[in-house]
mmCIF file of C-alpha atoms in Angstrom:
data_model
loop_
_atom_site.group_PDB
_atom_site.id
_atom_site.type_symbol
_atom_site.label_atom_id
_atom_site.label_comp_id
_atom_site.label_asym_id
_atom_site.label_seq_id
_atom_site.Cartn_x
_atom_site.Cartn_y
_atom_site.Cartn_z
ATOM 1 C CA UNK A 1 98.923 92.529 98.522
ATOM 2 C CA UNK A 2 96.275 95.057 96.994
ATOM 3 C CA UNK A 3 93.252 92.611 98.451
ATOM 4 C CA UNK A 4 94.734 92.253 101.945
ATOM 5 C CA UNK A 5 95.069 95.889 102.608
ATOM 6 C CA UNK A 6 91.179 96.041 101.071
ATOM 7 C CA UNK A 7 89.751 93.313 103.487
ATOM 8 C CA UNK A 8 91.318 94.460 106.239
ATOM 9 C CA UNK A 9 87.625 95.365 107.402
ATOM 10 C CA UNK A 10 86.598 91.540 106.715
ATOM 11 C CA UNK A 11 89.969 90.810 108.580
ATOM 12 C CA UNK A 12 88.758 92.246 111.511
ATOM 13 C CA UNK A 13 84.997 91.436 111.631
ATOM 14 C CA UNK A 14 86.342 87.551 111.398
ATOM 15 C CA UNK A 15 88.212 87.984 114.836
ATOM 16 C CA UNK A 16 85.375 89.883 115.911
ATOM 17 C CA UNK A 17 82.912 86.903 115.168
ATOM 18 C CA UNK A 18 85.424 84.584 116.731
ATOM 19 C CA UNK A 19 86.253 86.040 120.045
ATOM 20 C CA UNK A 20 82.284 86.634 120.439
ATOM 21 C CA UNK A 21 81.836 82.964 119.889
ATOM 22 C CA UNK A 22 84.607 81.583 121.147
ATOM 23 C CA UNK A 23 85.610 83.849 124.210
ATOM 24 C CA UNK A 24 87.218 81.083 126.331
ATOM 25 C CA UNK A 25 89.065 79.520 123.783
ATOM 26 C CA UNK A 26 90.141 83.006 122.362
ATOM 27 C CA UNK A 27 91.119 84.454 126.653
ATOM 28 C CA UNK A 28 93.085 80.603 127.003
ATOM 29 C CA UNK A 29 95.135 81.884 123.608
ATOM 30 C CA UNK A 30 96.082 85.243 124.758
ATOM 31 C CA UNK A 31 96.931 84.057 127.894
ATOM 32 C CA UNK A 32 99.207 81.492 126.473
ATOM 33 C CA UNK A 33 100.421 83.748 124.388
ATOM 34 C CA UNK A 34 101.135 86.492 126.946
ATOM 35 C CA UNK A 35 103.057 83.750 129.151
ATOM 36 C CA UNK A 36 105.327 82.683 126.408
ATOM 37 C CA UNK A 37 106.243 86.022 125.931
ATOM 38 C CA UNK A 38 106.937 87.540 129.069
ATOM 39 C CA UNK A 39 108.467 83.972 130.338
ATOM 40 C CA UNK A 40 111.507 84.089 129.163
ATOM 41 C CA UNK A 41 115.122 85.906 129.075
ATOM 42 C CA UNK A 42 114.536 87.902 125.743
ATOM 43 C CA UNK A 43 113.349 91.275 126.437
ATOM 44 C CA UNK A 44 110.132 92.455 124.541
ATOM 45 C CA UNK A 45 111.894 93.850 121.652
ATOM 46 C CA UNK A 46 113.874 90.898 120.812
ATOM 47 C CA UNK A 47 110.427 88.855 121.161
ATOM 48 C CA UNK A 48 108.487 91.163 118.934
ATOM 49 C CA UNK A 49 111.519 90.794 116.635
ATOM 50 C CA UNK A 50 111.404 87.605 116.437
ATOM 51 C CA UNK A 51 107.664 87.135 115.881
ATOM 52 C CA UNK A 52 108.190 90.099 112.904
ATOM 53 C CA UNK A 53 111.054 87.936 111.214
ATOM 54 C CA UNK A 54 108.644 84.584 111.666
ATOM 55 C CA UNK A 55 105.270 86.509 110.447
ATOM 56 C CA UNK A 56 107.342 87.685 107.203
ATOM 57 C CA UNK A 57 108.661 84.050 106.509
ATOM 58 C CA UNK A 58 105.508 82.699 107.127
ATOM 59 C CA UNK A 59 103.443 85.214 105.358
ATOM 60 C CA UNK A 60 100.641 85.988 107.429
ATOM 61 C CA UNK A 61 100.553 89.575 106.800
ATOM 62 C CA UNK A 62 97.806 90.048 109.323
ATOM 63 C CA UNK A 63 99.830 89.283 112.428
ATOM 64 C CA UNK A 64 103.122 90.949 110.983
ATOM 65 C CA UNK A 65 100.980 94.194 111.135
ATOM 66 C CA UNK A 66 99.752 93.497 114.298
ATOM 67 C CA UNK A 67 103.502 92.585 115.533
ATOM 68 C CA UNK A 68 104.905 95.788 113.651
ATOM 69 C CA UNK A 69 102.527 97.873 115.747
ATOM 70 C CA UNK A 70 103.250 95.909 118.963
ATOM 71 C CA UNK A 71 107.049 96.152 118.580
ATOM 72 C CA UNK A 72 106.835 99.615 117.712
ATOM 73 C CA UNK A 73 104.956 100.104 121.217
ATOM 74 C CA UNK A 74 107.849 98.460 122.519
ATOM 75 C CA UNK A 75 110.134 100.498 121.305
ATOM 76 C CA UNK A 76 111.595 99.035 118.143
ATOM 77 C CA UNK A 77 112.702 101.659 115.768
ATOM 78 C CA UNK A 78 111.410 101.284 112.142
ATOM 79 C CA UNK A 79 114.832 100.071 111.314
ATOM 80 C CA UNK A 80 115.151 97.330 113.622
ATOM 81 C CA UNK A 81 111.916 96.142 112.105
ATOM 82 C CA UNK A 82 113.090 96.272 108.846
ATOM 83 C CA UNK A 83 116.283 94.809 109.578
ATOM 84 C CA UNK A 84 114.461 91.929 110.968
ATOM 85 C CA UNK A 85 112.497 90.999 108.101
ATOM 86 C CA UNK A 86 115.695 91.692 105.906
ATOM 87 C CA UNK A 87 117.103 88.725 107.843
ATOM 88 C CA UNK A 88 114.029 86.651 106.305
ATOM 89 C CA UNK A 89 115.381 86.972 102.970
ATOM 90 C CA UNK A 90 118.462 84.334 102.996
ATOM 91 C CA UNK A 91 116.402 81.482 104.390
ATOM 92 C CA UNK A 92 112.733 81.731 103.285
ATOM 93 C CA UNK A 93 113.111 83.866 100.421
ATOM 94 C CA UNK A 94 113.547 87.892 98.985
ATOM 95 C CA UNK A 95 109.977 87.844 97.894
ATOM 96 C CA UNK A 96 108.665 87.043 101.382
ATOM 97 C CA UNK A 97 110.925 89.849 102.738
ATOM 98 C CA UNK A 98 109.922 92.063 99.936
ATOM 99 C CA UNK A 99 106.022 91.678 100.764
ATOM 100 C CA UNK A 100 106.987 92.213 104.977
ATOM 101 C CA UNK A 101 108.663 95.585 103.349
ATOM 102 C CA UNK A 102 105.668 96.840 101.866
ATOM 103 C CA UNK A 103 103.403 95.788 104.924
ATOM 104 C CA UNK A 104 106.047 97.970 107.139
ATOM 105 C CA UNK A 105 105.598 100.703 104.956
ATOM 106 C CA UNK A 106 102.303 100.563 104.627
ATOM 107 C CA UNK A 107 101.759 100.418 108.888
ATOM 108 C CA UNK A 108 104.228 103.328 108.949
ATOM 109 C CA UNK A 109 102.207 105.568 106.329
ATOM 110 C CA UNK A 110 99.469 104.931 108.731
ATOM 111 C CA UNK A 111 101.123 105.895 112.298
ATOM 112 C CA UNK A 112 102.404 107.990 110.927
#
């Protein structure tokens, strides 16, 4: 977990380099991405939820920042975060919900 939070500088210079050289492809992503979102009958908190609770399963711990941060916009209190990747633990695993823990903490250090 140590390394991610190190490269988080590489992390970002990679997106950088890929929505420089691959704008379209990177615009037609967001946009289906903001679609699928805003589409349906969840509101935005239950989305972000959602998309917390899958990042932590999955563990990309890049996009569970960025979807702590979003949902947090949204209005998600730091406990309906956590609650949602506590919900990981029974079906993918109390490690996985244990690493989306410290990433939480870690983003709420920073905002403080």
């Amino acid at each position: 977990m140590k390394d991610y939070f190190d490269n988080m500088d590489v992390i970002e210079k990679n997106l950088k380099y890929f929505t420089t050289n691959h704008e379209e492809v990177y615009k037609a992503y967001e946009r289906y991405g903001k679609l699928v979102h805003e589409s349906g009958p969840l509101d935005q908190k239950i989305c972000w939820l959602i998309k917390i609770a899958l990042s932590t399963a999955s563990q990309y711990p890049f996009a569970l920042r960025t979807h702590i941060l979003k949902a947090l916009k949204s209005g998600c209190s730091k406990e309906e975060i956590e609650h949602a990747i506590m919900l990981v633990a029974p079906t993918a695993g109390f490690p996985k919900t244990m690493e989306g823990i410290l990433i939480l903490r870690k983003v709420m250090e920073e905002v403080g």
